[in-house]
């Protein structure tokens, strides 16, 4: 079962390329909660609010229909 | 006395088991044996590498130091040739004998070869390992035309590689739609349109009767059962997996189109467990035996197996798998077991939005979502909870599905 923790300093944002040295994962490797957060980012919904799922790590890049990066605000 | 755990296979099932064993049994001997020449890599991302969208580096998950740091004995390029359940030992191709207290078989599968003439010709690729992906990328980067065979979740990756690499392809399918066992023609048409947009033409009621080769033995064309000939520089074949179970011959381990395990990942032979693609496991949600080839399922099976190897019956596999296709402008996600069930509901919301749910005894057992994946976690939760919802199909298919609108669950 996935957990969520409050990390308001992080958000999921679309990026155009993978920064060198970044950890990269595919959408299928994420928990349901993390998948929902990426889906919200893909839909352009506000993704800065609410707890960020624990399995998302800062600076990692998620491969979905586009690339998304977990970044500081 | 120190316990000894041996794992055959270093895919995600074997590797997650090794990690869990080290956590659960800090003093145990843990050995991982693989016939591959490289340690765990991200099998989900090799398609992005083959498309030319990712470099090699992020594909690797564990380098050899990962095993050293955890005092896990990794044996690369090592083939297990025999398992002796009585002696609790495995033998390698170098005649080394390694004894075990508990053994995990996580050897996965090997792509099935088309049973047609010239199916092993140069330029015909299967798509399973990182090495396969490297060869496909190399072929695709210098090709103009390709043929794809296998109208399922792996075949469409090959189609997407063609699209990303600017290769025009014919996608030969035996039936009248892509993945016809999981979605209707109406839903599949969305995927067909997406293929056409990237230069991949679906060819229905087709398939491959034989491949033609040049004097050097390299593929030049595929000929379908109708006699139609499709010239190509390479071909990609993804028609299924043969499970790597040869080493279980003579062990007494029960097989039934896969290695049969219970919900604890335990085979019928004492101290032998199995995990990953090759299992036919007891699915506690379905209440019957099932199979699944997804990354998440294999990872969880490895973890569960390891816990039970340390402490028998301490953990149970209970999992709703999912698999997405992210090659196109819109996403696609299948979850659970969308090809089974005794009832179904579906709806097409637009040219890029579609939903289908498979039900059994009124409970969701799987589904396919195209375009809008927002309801995915709610559907998975209903499946996990085994909620009877078959009498509320209209609510299930509402575009903005809200699980709170369903009638409260009945007491069992």
CSV table of C-alpha atoms in Angstrom, one decimal:
chain,number,residue,atom,x,y,z
A,1,UNK,CA,0.0,0.0,0.0
A,2,UNK,CA,1.5,3.4,-1.0
A,3,UNK,CA,2.0,6.1,1.6
A,4,UNK,CA,1.8,9.8,1.3
A,5,UNK,CA,3.8,12.3,3.2
A,6,UNK,CA,3.7,16.0,3.2
A,7,UNK,CA,6.5,17.5,1.2
A,8,UNK,CA,5.2,20.9,0.1
A,9,UNK,CA,8.6,21.9,-1.3
A,10,UNK,CA,8.3,19.4,-4.2
A,11,UNK,CA,6.1,19.3,-7.3
A,12,UNK,CA,5.7,17.3,-10.5
A,13,UNK,CA,6.4,19.3,-13.6
A,14,UNK,CA,6.7,18.6,-17.3
A,15,UNK,CA,10.3,18.8,-18.8
A,16,UNK,CA,11.5,18.4,-22.3
A,17,UNK,CA,14.6,16.3,-21.7
A,18,UNK,CA,16.3,14.1,-19.1
A,19,UNK,CA,18.9,16.0,-17.1
A,20,UNK,CA,22.2,14.1,-17.1
A,21,UNK,CA,22.5,11.8,-14.1
A,22,UNK,CA,18.8,11.8,-13.3
A,23,UNK,CA,17.2,8.7,-12.1
A,24,UNK,CA,14.5,7.7,-14.6
A,25,UNK,CA,11.5,5.6,-14.0
A,26,UNK,CA,8.4,4.6,-16.1
A,27,UNK,CA,4.9,5.4,-15.0
A,28,UNK,CA,4.3,1.7,-14.5
A,29,UNK,CA,6.8,1.6,-11.6
A,30,UNK,CA,4.9,4.0,-9.5
A,31,UNK,CA,2.3,3.5,-6.8
A,32,UNK,CA,-1.3,4.3,-7.6
A,33,UNK,CA,-1.0,7.5,-5.6
A,34,UNK,CA,2.1,8.6,-7.5
A,35,UNK,CA,0.5,7.6,-10.8
A,36,UNK,CA,-2.5,9.9,-9.9
A,37,UNK,CA,-0.1,12.7,-9.2
A,38,UNK,CA,1.6,12.3,-12.6
A,39,UNK,CA,-1.8,12.1,-14.3
A,40,UNK,CA,-2.8,15.4,-12.7
A,41,UNK,CA,0.4,17.0,-14.0
A,42,UNK,CA,-0.3,15.6,-17.4
A,43,UNK,CA,-3.9,17.1,-17.3
A,44,UNK,CA,-2.4,20.5,-16.3
A,45,UNK,CA,-4.1,20.4,-12.9
A,46,UNK,CA,-2.5,22.1,-9.9
A,47,UNK,CA,0.1,19.6,-8.7
A,48,UNK,CA,1.7,21.7,-6.0
A,49,UNK,CA,-1.0,21.1,-3.5
A,50,UNK,CA,-1.4,18.1,-1.2
A,51,UNK,CA,1.0,15.5,0.0
A,52,UNK,CA,3.4,14.0,-2.5
A,53,UNK,CA,3.4,10.2,-2.6
A,54,UNK,CA,6.4,8.7,-0.7
A,55,UNK,CA,7.7,6.8,-3.7
A,56,UNK,CA,8.4,9.9,-5.8
A,57,UNK,CA,11.9,11.2,-5.2
A,58,UNK,CA,13.3,14.7,-5.8
A,59,UNK,CA,14.9,15.2,-9.3
A,60,UNK,CA,13.8,11.9,-10.7
A,61,UNK,CA,12.2,11.9,-14.1
A,62,UNK,CA,9.0,9.9,-14.9
A,63,UNK,CA,8.4,8.6,-18.4
A,64,UNK,CA,4.7,9.0,-19.3
A,65,UNK,CA,3.3,10.4,-22.6
A,66,UNK,CA,5.7,13.2,-21.9
A,67,UNK,CA,8.6,13.5,-19.4
A,68,UNK,CA,7.8,14.7,-15.9
A,69,UNK,CA,10.3,15.7,-13.2
A,70,UNK,CA,9.9,15.8,-9.5
A,71,UNK,CA,11.3,19.2,-8.7
A,72,UNK,CA,11.6,21.8,-5.9
A,73,UNK,CA,9.4,24.8,-6.4
B,1,UNK,CA,23.9,-22.2,11.4
B,2,UNK,CA,23.8,-19.6,8.6
B,3,UNK,CA,20.8,-20.0,6.2
B,4,UNK,CA,21.6,-20.2,2.5
B,5,UNK,CA,19.3,-18.7,-0.1
B,6,UNK,CA,19.8,-19.2,-3.8
B,7,UNK,CA,18.0,-17.2,-6.5
B,8,UNK,CA,18.1,-18.2,-10.2
B,9,UNK,CA,17.4,-15.1,-12.3
B,10,UNK,CA,18.3,-11.5,-11.8
B,11,UNK,CA,15.3,-9.8,-13.3
B,12,UNK,CA,13.1,-7.7,-11.2
B,13,UNK,CA,11.6,-10.7,-9.4
B,14,UNK,CA,14.9,-12.2,-8.5
B,15,UNK,CA,16.5,-8.9,-7.6
B,16,UNK,CA,13.6,-7.8,-5.4
B,17,UNK,CA,13.8,-11.1,-3.7
B,18,UNK,CA,17.5,-10.7,-3.0
B,19,UNK,CA,17.0,-7.3,-1.6
B,20,UNK,CA,14.2,-8.5,0.7
B,21,UNK,CA,16.1,-11.6,1.8
B,22,UNK,CA,19.0,-9.3,2.9
B,23,UNK,CA,16.6,-7.1,4.8
B,24,UNK,CA,14.8,-10.0,6.5
B,25,UNK,CA,17.8,-12.2,7.1
B,26,UNK,CA,20.8,-10.0,7.6
B,27,UNK,CA,23.2,-12.9,8.3
B,28,UNK,CA,22.1,-15.3,5.6
B,29,UNK,CA,24.1,-16.3,2.5
B,30,UNK,CA,22.3,-14.9,-0.6
B,31,UNK,CA,23.4,-16.0,-4.0
B,32,UNK,CA,22.0,-14.7,-7.3
B,33,UNK,CA,22.7,-16.7,-10.5
B,34,UNK,CA,22.0,-15.3,-13.9
B,35,UNK,CA,23.0,-16.4,-17.4
B,36,UNK,CA,22.8,-12.8,-18.6
B,37,UNK,CA,26.0,-10.8,-18.7
B,38,UNK,CA,24.6,-7.7,-17.0
B,39,UNK,CA,22.9,-7.1,-13.7
B,40,UNK,CA,19.4,-5.8,-13.2
B,41,UNK,CA,18.3,-3.2,-15.7
B,42,UNK,CA,15.0,-1.5,-16.3
B,43,UNK,CA,13.1,-3.8,-18.7
B,44,UNK,CA,10.2,-1.3,-18.9
B,45,UNK,CA,12.5,1.5,-20.2
B,46,UNK,CA,14.4,-0.5,-22.9
B,47,UNK,CA,11.6,0.5,-25.3
B,48,UNK,CA,12.5,4.2,-24.7
B,49,UNK,CA,16.1,3.4,-25.4
B,50,UNK,CA,15.2,1.6,-28.6
B,51,UNK,CA,13.1,4.6,-29.7
B,52,UNK,CA,16.2,6.7,-29.3
B,53,UNK,CA,14.5,8.7,-26.5
B,54,UNK,CA,16.8,7.6,-23.6
B,55,UNK,CA,20.6,6.9,-23.4
B,56,UNK,CA,21.9,3.7,-21.9
B,57,UNK,CA,22.8,5.0,-18.5
B,58,UNK,CA,19.4,5.4,-16.9
B,59,UNK,CA,18.3,1.9,-18.0
B,60,UNK,CA,20.7,0.2,-15.5
B,61,UNK,CA,19.2,-0.2,-12.1
B,62,UNK,CA,21.9,-2.1,-10.2
B,63,UNK,CA,25.6,-2.2,-11.0
B,64,UNK,CA,27.7,-4.9,-9.4
B,65,UNK,CA,28.6,-2.7,-6.4
B,66,UNK,CA,25.0,-2.8,-5.4
B,67,UNK,CA,25.3,-6.5,-4.7
B,68,UNK,CA,28.7,-6.1,-3.1
B,69,UNK,CA,27.4,-3.5,-0.7
B,70,UNK,CA,24.7,-5.9,0.4
B,71,UNK,CA,27.0,-8.9,0.6
B,72,UNK,CA,25.0,-10.7,-2.2
B,73,UNK,CA,27.0,-13.1,-4.3
B,74,UNK,CA,26.1,-12.3,-7.9
B,75,UNK,CA,27.1,-14.8,-10.5
B,76,UNK,CA,26.8,-13.3,-14.0
B,77,UNK,CA,27.1,-15.4,-17.2
B,78,UNK,CA,26.3,-18.5,-15.1
B,79,UNK,CA,23.9,-21.1,-16.3
B,80,UNK,CA,22.2,-23.5,-13.9
B,81,UNK,CA,22.1,-26.9,-15.5
B,82,UNK,CA,20.5,-29.0,-12.8
B,83,UNK,CA,18.5,-28.7,-9.6
B,84,UNK,CA,18.6,-31.6,-7.1
B,85,UNK,CA,15.7,-31.1,-4.6
B,86,UNK,CA,16.8,-34.1,-2.5
B,87,UNK,CA,20.3,-32.7,-2.0
B,88,UNK,CA,19.1,-29.1,-1.9
B,89,UNK,CA,21.7,-28.1,-4.5
B,90,UNK,CA,22.0,-26.6,-7.9
B,91,UNK,CA,24.7,-27.3,-10.4
B,92,UNK,CA,26.1,-24.7,-12.9
B,93,UNK,CA,27.6,-25.1,-16.4
B,94,UNK,CA,31.0,-25.0,-14.8
B,95,UNK,CA,30.2,-28.1,-12.7
B,96,UNK,CA,30.0,-26.0,-9.5
B,97,UNK,CA,27.6,-27.2,-6.9
B,98,UNK,CA,25.8,-24.6,-4.8
B,99,UNK,CA,23.8,-25.8,-1.9
B,100,UNK,CA,20.6,-24.1,-0.7
B,101,UNK,CA,18.2,-24.2,2.2
B,102,UNK,CA,15.6,-22.3,0.1
B,103,UNK,CA,15.6,-21.9,-3.7
B,104,UNK,CA,13.8,-19.3,-5.8
B,105,UNK,CA,13.3,-19.8,-9.5
B,106,UNK,CA,12.8,-16.5,-11.3
B,107,UNK,CA,14.1,-17.3,-14.7
B,108,UNK,CA,11.4,-15.6,-16.7
B,109,UNK,CA,10.9,-16.4,-20.3
B,110,UNK,CA,12.3,-16.3,-23.8
B,111,UNK,CA,10.4,-14.8,-26.7
B,112,UNK,CA,8.5,-17.3,-28.8
B,113,UNK,CA,9.8,-17.7,-32.4
B,114,UNK,CA,7.3,-17.7,-35.2
B,115,UNK,CA,6.9,-21.3,-36.5
B,116,UNK,CA,7.5,-20.3,-40.1
B,117,UNK,CA,10.2,-20.5,-42.8
B,118,UNK,CA,13.3,-18.3,-42.1
B,119,UNK,CA,12.0,-17.1,-38.8
B,120,UNK,CA,15.6,-17.1,-37.5
B,121,UNK,CA,17.0,-15.0,-40.4
B,122,UNK,CA,19.3,-12.1,-39.8
B,123,UNK,CA,17.2,-8.9,-39.3
B,124,UNK,CA,14.4,-10.6,-37.5
B,125,UNK,CA,14.3,-9.3,-33.9
B,126,UNK,CA,12.5,-10.3,-30.8
B,127,UNK,CA,12.2,-7.8,-28.1
B,128,UNK,CA,12.9,-8.9,-24.5
B,129,UNK,CA,16.4,-8.1,-23.3
B,130,UNK,CA,18.5,-4.9,-23.2
B,131,UNK,CA,20.7,-6.6,-25.8
B,132,UNK,CA,17.6,-7.1,-28.1
B,133,UNK,CA,16.8,-3.4,-27.6
B,134,UNK,CA,20.4,-2.4,-28.7
B,135,UNK,CA,20.1,-4.5,-31.9
B,136,UNK,CA,16.6,-3.1,-32.7
B,137,UNK,CA,17.8,0.4,-32.2
B,138,UNK,CA,20.7,-0.2,-34.5
B,139,UNK,CA,18.5,-1.8,-37.2
B,140,UNK,CA,15.8,0.9,-36.9
B,141,UNK,CA,18.2,3.8,-37.2
B,142,UNK,CA,19.4,2.6,-40.6
B,143,UNK,CA,16.1,1.3,-42.0
B,144,UNK,CA,13.3,2.6,-44.2
B,145,UNK,CA,10.7,-0.2,-43.9
B,146,UNK,CA,9.8,-2.8,-41.2
B,147,UNK,CA,7.3,-5.4,-40.5
B,148,UNK,CA,5.8,-5.9,-37.0
B,149,UNK,CA,4.1,-9.2,-35.9
B,150,UNK,CA,2.2,-9.7,-32.6
B,151,UNK,CA,-1.0,-7.8,-31.9
B,152,UNK,CA,-0.4,-7.3,-28.2
B,153,UNK,CA,1.2,-5.2,-25.5
B,154,UNK,CA,4.8,-6.0,-26.6
B,155,UNK,CA,4.1,-5.7,-30.4
B,156,UNK,CA,2.9,-2.2,-30.1
B,157,UNK,CA,6.2,-1.2,-28.5
B,158,UNK,CA,7.9,-2.4,-31.7
B,159,UNK,CA,5.4,-0.3,-33.7
B,160,UNK,CA,6.2,2.7,-31.5
B,161,UNK,CA,9.9,2.2,-32.1
B,162,UNK,CA,9.4,2.3,-35.8
B,163,UNK,CA,7.3,5.5,-35.4
B,164,UNK,CA,10.0,7.2,-33.3
B,165,UNK,CA,12.8,6.2,-35.6
B,166,UNK,CA,11.0,7.3,-38.8
B,167,UNK,CA,10.6,3.8,-40.1
B,168,UNK,CA,7.5,3.0,-42.1
B,169,UNK,CA,6.0,-0.2,-40.9
B,170,UNK,CA,3.3,-2.7,-41.7
B,171,UNK,CA,1.8,-4.2,-38.6
B,172,UNK,CA,0.5,-7.6,-39.6
B,173,UNK,CA,-2.3,-8.9,-37.3
B,174,UNK,CA,-4.1,-12.2,-37.6
B,175,UNK,CA,-7.5,-10.8,-36.5
B,176,UNK,CA,-9.5,-7.7,-37.2
B,177,UNK,CA,-8.1,-5.5,-34.3
B,178,UNK,CA,-5.1,-5.0,-32.1
B,179,UNK,CA,-5.3,-6.8,-28.7
B,180,UNK,CA,-8.8,-8.2,-29.7
B,181,UNK,CA,-9.0,-10.3,-26.5
B,182,UNK,CA,-9.1,-7.2,-24.2
B,183,UNK,CA,-10.9,-4.5,-26.1
B,184,UNK,CA,-13.5,-4.2,-28.8
B,185,UNK,CA,-13.0,-3.0,-32.4
B,186,UNK,CA,-14.3,0.4,-31.3
B,187,UNK,CA,-11.6,0.8,-28.6
B,188,UNK,CA,-8.9,-0.7,-30.8
B,189,UNK,CA,-9.7,1.8,-33.6
B,190,UNK,CA,-8.2,4.5,-31.3
B,191,UNK,CA,-5.0,2.6,-31.2
B,192,UNK,CA,-5.1,1.9,-35.0
B,193,UNK,CA,-5.4,5.6,-35.7
B,194,UNK,CA,-2.5,6.4,-33.4
B,195,UNK,CA,-0.4,3.8,-35.2
B,196,UNK,CA,-1.2,5.3,-38.6
B,197,UNK,CA,-0.3,8.8,-37.3
B,198,UNK,CA,3.3,7.6,-36.7
B,199,UNK,CA,3.6,5.8,-40.0
B,200,UNK,CA,2.7,2.3,-38.9
B,201,UNK,CA,-0.1,0.7,-41.0
B,202,UNK,CA,-2.2,-2.0,-39.3
B,203,UNK,CA,-2.9,-4.9,-41.7
B,204,UNK,CA,-5.8,-7.1,-40.5
B,205,UNK,CA,-6.6,-10.7,-41.2
B,206,UNK,CA,-3.0,-11.1,-42.1
B,207,UNK,CA,0.0,-12.6,-40.2
B,208,UNK,CA,3.2,-14.3,-41.5
B,209,UNK,CA,3.3,-17.4,-43.7
B,210,UNK,CA,7.0,-17.1,-44.3
B,211,UNK,CA,9.9,-14.7,-44.4
B,212,UNK,CA,12.0,-14.2,-47.6
B,213,UNK,CA,15.8,-13.7,-47.3
B,214,UNK,CA,18.6,-12.6,-49.6
B,215,UNK,CA,21.7,-14.7,-50.5
B,216,UNK,CA,23.3,-13.6,-47.3
B,217,UNK,CA,20.4,-14.9,-45.2
B,218,UNK,CA,19.1,-11.5,-44.3
B,219,UNK,CA,15.3,-10.8,-44.3
B,220,UNK,CA,14.0,-8.9,-47.3
B,221,UNK,CA,10.2,-9.5,-47.0
B,222,UNK,CA,7.4,-11.1,-45.1
B,223,UNK,CA,4.7,-12.9,-46.9
B,224,UNK,CA,1.3,-13.3,-45.2
B,225,UNK,CA,-1.1,-16.2,-45.5
B,226,UNK,CA,-3.1,-14.3,-48.2
B,227,UNK,CA,0.0,-14.2,-50.4
B,228,UNK,CA,0.6,-10.5,-49.9
B,229,UNK,CA,4.3,-9.6,-49.8
B,230,UNK,CA,5.7,-6.8,-47.6
B,231,UNK,CA,9.3,-5.8,-48.2
B,232,UNK,CA,11.2,-4.8,-45.2
B,233,UNK,CA,14.7,-4.0,-43.8
B,234,UNK,CA,13.9,-5.7,-40.5
B,235,UNK,CA,11.1,-7.4,-38.7
B,236,UNK,CA,10.0,-7.3,-35.1
B,237,UNK,CA,8.2,-10.3,-33.6
B,238,UNK,CA,6.4,-10.3,-30.3
B,239,UNK,CA,4.0,-13.2,-30.2
B,240,UNK,CA,4.6,-14.4,-26.6
B,241,UNK,CA,7.0,-16.0,-24.2
B,242,UNK,CA,8.2,-19.5,-23.6
B,243,UNK,CA,8.9,-19.9,-19.9
B,244,UNK,CA,12.5,-20.8,-19.0
B,245,UNK,CA,11.6,-23.9,-17.0
B,246,UNK,CA,14.0,-26.5,-18.6
B,247,UNK,CA,16.0,-26.6,-15.3
B,248,UNK,CA,13.0,-27.8,-13.5
B,249,UNK,CA,12.9,-31.0,-15.5
B,250,UNK,CA,13.0,-34.0,-13.2
B,251,UNK,CA,12.5,-31.9,-10.0
B,252,UNK,CA,8.8,-32.8,-9.6
B,253,UNK,CA,7.9,-29.1,-9.6
B,254,UNK,CA,4.3,-28.9,-11.0
B,255,UNK,CA,3.8,-26.9,-14.2
B,256,UNK,CA,0.6,-26.0,-16.0
B,257,UNK,CA,1.6,-23.4,-18.7
B,258,UNK,CA,3.8,-21.9,-16.0
B,259,UNK,CA,5.2,-22.9,-12.7
B,260,UNK,CA,2.3,-23.5,-10.3
B,261,UNK,CA,2.7,-21.6,-7.0
B,262,UNK,CA,0.3,-20.8,-4.2
B,263,UNK,CA,-0.3,-17.3,-2.8
B,264,UNK,CA,3.0,-17.6,-0.9
B,265,UNK,CA,4.9,-18.2,-4.2
B,266,UNK,CA,5.6,-21.8,-3.0
B,267,UNK,CA,5.8,-24.7,-5.5
B,268,UNK,CA,4.7,-28.2,-4.6
B,269,UNK,CA,8.3,-29.2,-3.9
B,270,UNK,CA,9.7,-28.5,-0.5
B,271,UNK,CA,11.9,-25.4,-0.2
B,272,UNK,CA,11.5,-24.4,-3.9
B,273,UNK,CA,9.7,-21.1,-4.7
B,274,UNK,CA,9.1,-19.3,-7.9
B,275,UNK,CA,8.3,-15.7,-8.8
B,276,UNK,CA,7.9,-13.5,-11.9
B,277,UNK,CA,6.6,-14.0,-15.4
B,278,UNK,CA,6.9,-17.8,-15.3
B,279,UNK,CA,4.4,-18.4,-12.5
B,280,UNK,CA,0.8,-19.5,-12.5
B,281,UNK,CA,-0.1,-18.2,-9.1
B,282,UNK,CA,-3.1,-18.5,-6.9
B,283,UNK,CA,-4.8,-15.1,-7.2
B,284,UNK,CA,-6.6,-14.5,-3.9
B,285,UNK,CA,-8.7,-11.7,-5.5
B,286,UNK,CA,-9.9,-13.9,-8.3
B,287,UNK,CA,-10.1,-17.0,-6.3
B,288,UNK,CA,-8.4,-19.0,-9.0
B,289,UNK,CA,-5.0,-19.4,-10.6
B,290,UNK,CA,-3.8,-16.6,-12.9
B,291,UNK,CA,-0.8,-15.3,-14.7
B,292,UNK,CA,0.7,-11.8,-15.1
B,293,UNK,CA,3.7,-10.5,-16.8
B,294,UNK,CA,3.9,-7.0,-15.5
B,295,UNK,CA,6.9,-5.4,-13.9
B,296,UNK,CA,5.1,-4.5,-10.7
B,297,UNK,CA,3.6,-8.0,-10.3
B,298,UNK,CA,7.0,-9.6,-10.7
B,299,UNK,CA,8.6,-7.2,-8.2
B,300,UNK,CA,5.9,-7.9,-5.7
B,301,UNK,CA,6.1,-11.7,-6.2
B,302,UNK,CA,9.9,-11.6,-5.6
B,303,UNK,CA,9.3,-9.7,-2.4
B,304,UNK,CA,6.6,-12.0,-1.2
B,305,UNK,CA,8.6,-15.1,-2.1
B,306,UNK,CA,11.6,-13.8,-0.1
B,307,UNK,CA,9.5,-13.1,3.0
B,308,UNK,CA,8.1,-16.6,2.9
B,309,UNK,CA,11.5,-18.2,2.3
B,310,UNK,CA,12.6,-16.6,5.6
B,311,UNK,CA,9.3,-17.1,7.5
B,312,UNK,CA,6.9,-19.6,5.8
B,313,UNK,CA,3.4,-18.3,5.2
B,314,UNK,CA,4.3,-14.9,6.6
B,315,UNK,CA,3.2,-13.0,3.4
B,316,UNK,CA,0.5,-13.4,0.8
B,317,UNK,CA,0.5,-12.2,-2.8
B,318,UNK,CA,-2.5,-10.0,-3.4
B,319,UNK,CA,-2.0,-7.6,-6.2
B,320,UNK,CA,-3.8,-5.7,-8.9
B,321,UNK,CA,-1.4,-5.3,-11.8
B,322,UNK,CA,-1.3,-2.5,-14.3
B,323,UNK,CA,0.4,-1.9,-17.6
B,324,UNK,CA,0.5,1.3,-19.5
B,325,UNK,CA,1.3,2.4,-23.1
B,326,UNK,CA,2.7,5.9,-23.2
B,327,UNK,CA,4.0,6.1,-26.8
B,328,UNK,CA,1.2,8.3,-28.1
B,329,UNK,CA,-0.3,11.7,-27.3
B,330,UNK,CA,-2.9,10.0,-25.2
B,331,UNK,CA,-2.2,7.3,-22.5
B,332,UNK,CA,-3.4,3.7,-22.4
B,333,UNK,CA,-3.7,1.6,-19.3
B,334,UNK,CA,-4.8,-2.0,-18.7
B,335,UNK,CA,-5.2,-3.4,-15.2
B,336,UNK,CA,-6.0,-6.7,-13.6
B,337,UNK,CA,-7.1,-9.4,-16.0
B,338,UNK,CA,-9.0,-7.6,-18.9
B,339,UNK,CA,-9.2,-10.7,-21.0
B,340,UNK,CA,-11.3,-12.8,-18.6
B,341,UNK,CA,-14.7,-12.5,-17.0
B,342,UNK,CA,-18.3,-13.4,-17.6
B,343,UNK,CA,-19.6,-9.8,-18.2
B,344,UNK,CA,-18.3,-6.5,-19.5
B,345,UNK,CA,-19.1,-2.9,-20.0
B,346,UNK,CA,-17.5,-0.4,-22.4
B,347,UNK,CA,-18.0,3.1,-23.7
B,348,UNK,CA,-16.2,5.3,-26.2
B,349,UNK,CA,-16.3,8.9,-25.1
B,350,UNK,CA,-14.4,10.5,-28.0
B,351,UNK,CA,-11.9,9.6,-30.7
B,352,UNK,CA,-9.2,9.3,-28.1
B,353,UNK,CA,-11.2,8.2,-25.0
B,354,UNK,CA,-12.5,4.7,-24.2
B,355,UNK,CA,-13.1,2.5,-21.3
B,356,UNK,CA,-13.9,-1.2,-20.9
B,357,UNK,CA,-14.3,-3.1,-17.7
B,358,UNK,CA,-14.3,-6.9,-17.4
B,359,UNK,CA,-16.5,-8.3,-14.6
B,360,UNK,CA,-16.8,-11.7,-13.0
B,361,UNK,CA,-19.6,-12.6,-10.6
B,362,UNK,CA,-20.4,-8.8,-10.6
B,363,UNK,CA,-16.9,-7.9,-9.5
B,364,UNK,CA,-14.4,-5.9,-11.6
B,365,UNK,CA,-11.5,-8.3,-12.6
B,366,UNK,CA,-9.8,-6.1,-15.1
B,367,UNK,CA,-10.1,-3.2,-17.5
B,368,UNK,CA,-8.7,-1.0,-20.2
B,369,UNK,CA,-8.7,2.8,-20.1
B,370,UNK,CA,-7.7,4.9,-23.1
B,371,UNK,CA,-7.2,8.7,-23.0
B,372,UNK,CA,-8.5,9.5,-19.5
B,373,UNK,CA,-6.8,7.4,-16.8
B,374,UNK,CA,-8.2,9.4,-13.9
B,375,UNK,CA,-10.5,6.6,-12.6
B,376,UNK,CA,-7.7,4.0,-12.6
B,377,UNK,CA,-7.0,3.9,-8.9
B,378,UNK,CA,-10.7,3.8,-8.0
B,379,UNK,CA,-11.3,0.8,-10.3
B,380,UNK,CA,-8.2,-0.9,-8.9
B,381,UNK,CA,-9.4,-0.3,-5.4
B,382,UNK,CA,-12.9,-1.8,-6.2
B,383,UNK,CA,-11.2,-4.8,-7.7
B,384,UNK,CA,-8.9,-5.2,-4.6
B,385,UNK,CA,-11.9,-4.9,-2.3
B,386,UNK,CA,-13.9,-7.4,-4.4
B,387,UNK,CA,-16.9,-5.1,-4.4
B,388,UNK,CA,-19.9,-6.3,-6.2
B,389,UNK,CA,-20.7,-3.5,-8.7
B,390,UNK,CA,-22.0,-5.3,-11.8
B,391,UNK,CA,-25.5,-4.0,-11.2
B,392,UNK,CA,-24.3,-0.3,-11.3
B,393,UNK,CA,-22.7,-0.2,-14.8
B,394,UNK,CA,-24.0,3.2,-15.6
B,395,UNK,CA,-22.3,4.7,-12.6
B,396,UNK,CA,-19.1,2.8,-13.4
B,397,UNK,CA,-19.0,4.3,-16.9
B,398,UNK,CA,-19.8,7.9,-16.0
B,399,UNK,CA,-17.1,10.1,-17.5
B,400,UNK,CA,-16.3,11.6,-14.2
B,401,UNK,CA,-16.5,8.3,-12.2
B,402,UNK,CA,-16.9,8.8,-8.5
B,403,UNK,CA,-16.8,5.6,-6.4
B,404,UNK,CA,-18.8,7.4,-3.7
B,405,UNK,CA,-21.8,7.4,-6.0
B,406,UNK,CA,-21.9,3.6,-5.9
B,407,UNK,CA,-24.4,1.9,-3.5
B,408,UNK,CA,-22.7,1.0,-0.2
B,409,UNK,CA,-21.1,-2.5,-0.2
B,410,UNK,CA,-23.3,-5.3,1.1
B,411,UNK,CA,-22.3,-7.2,4.1
B,412,UNK,CA,-21.0,-10.6,3.0
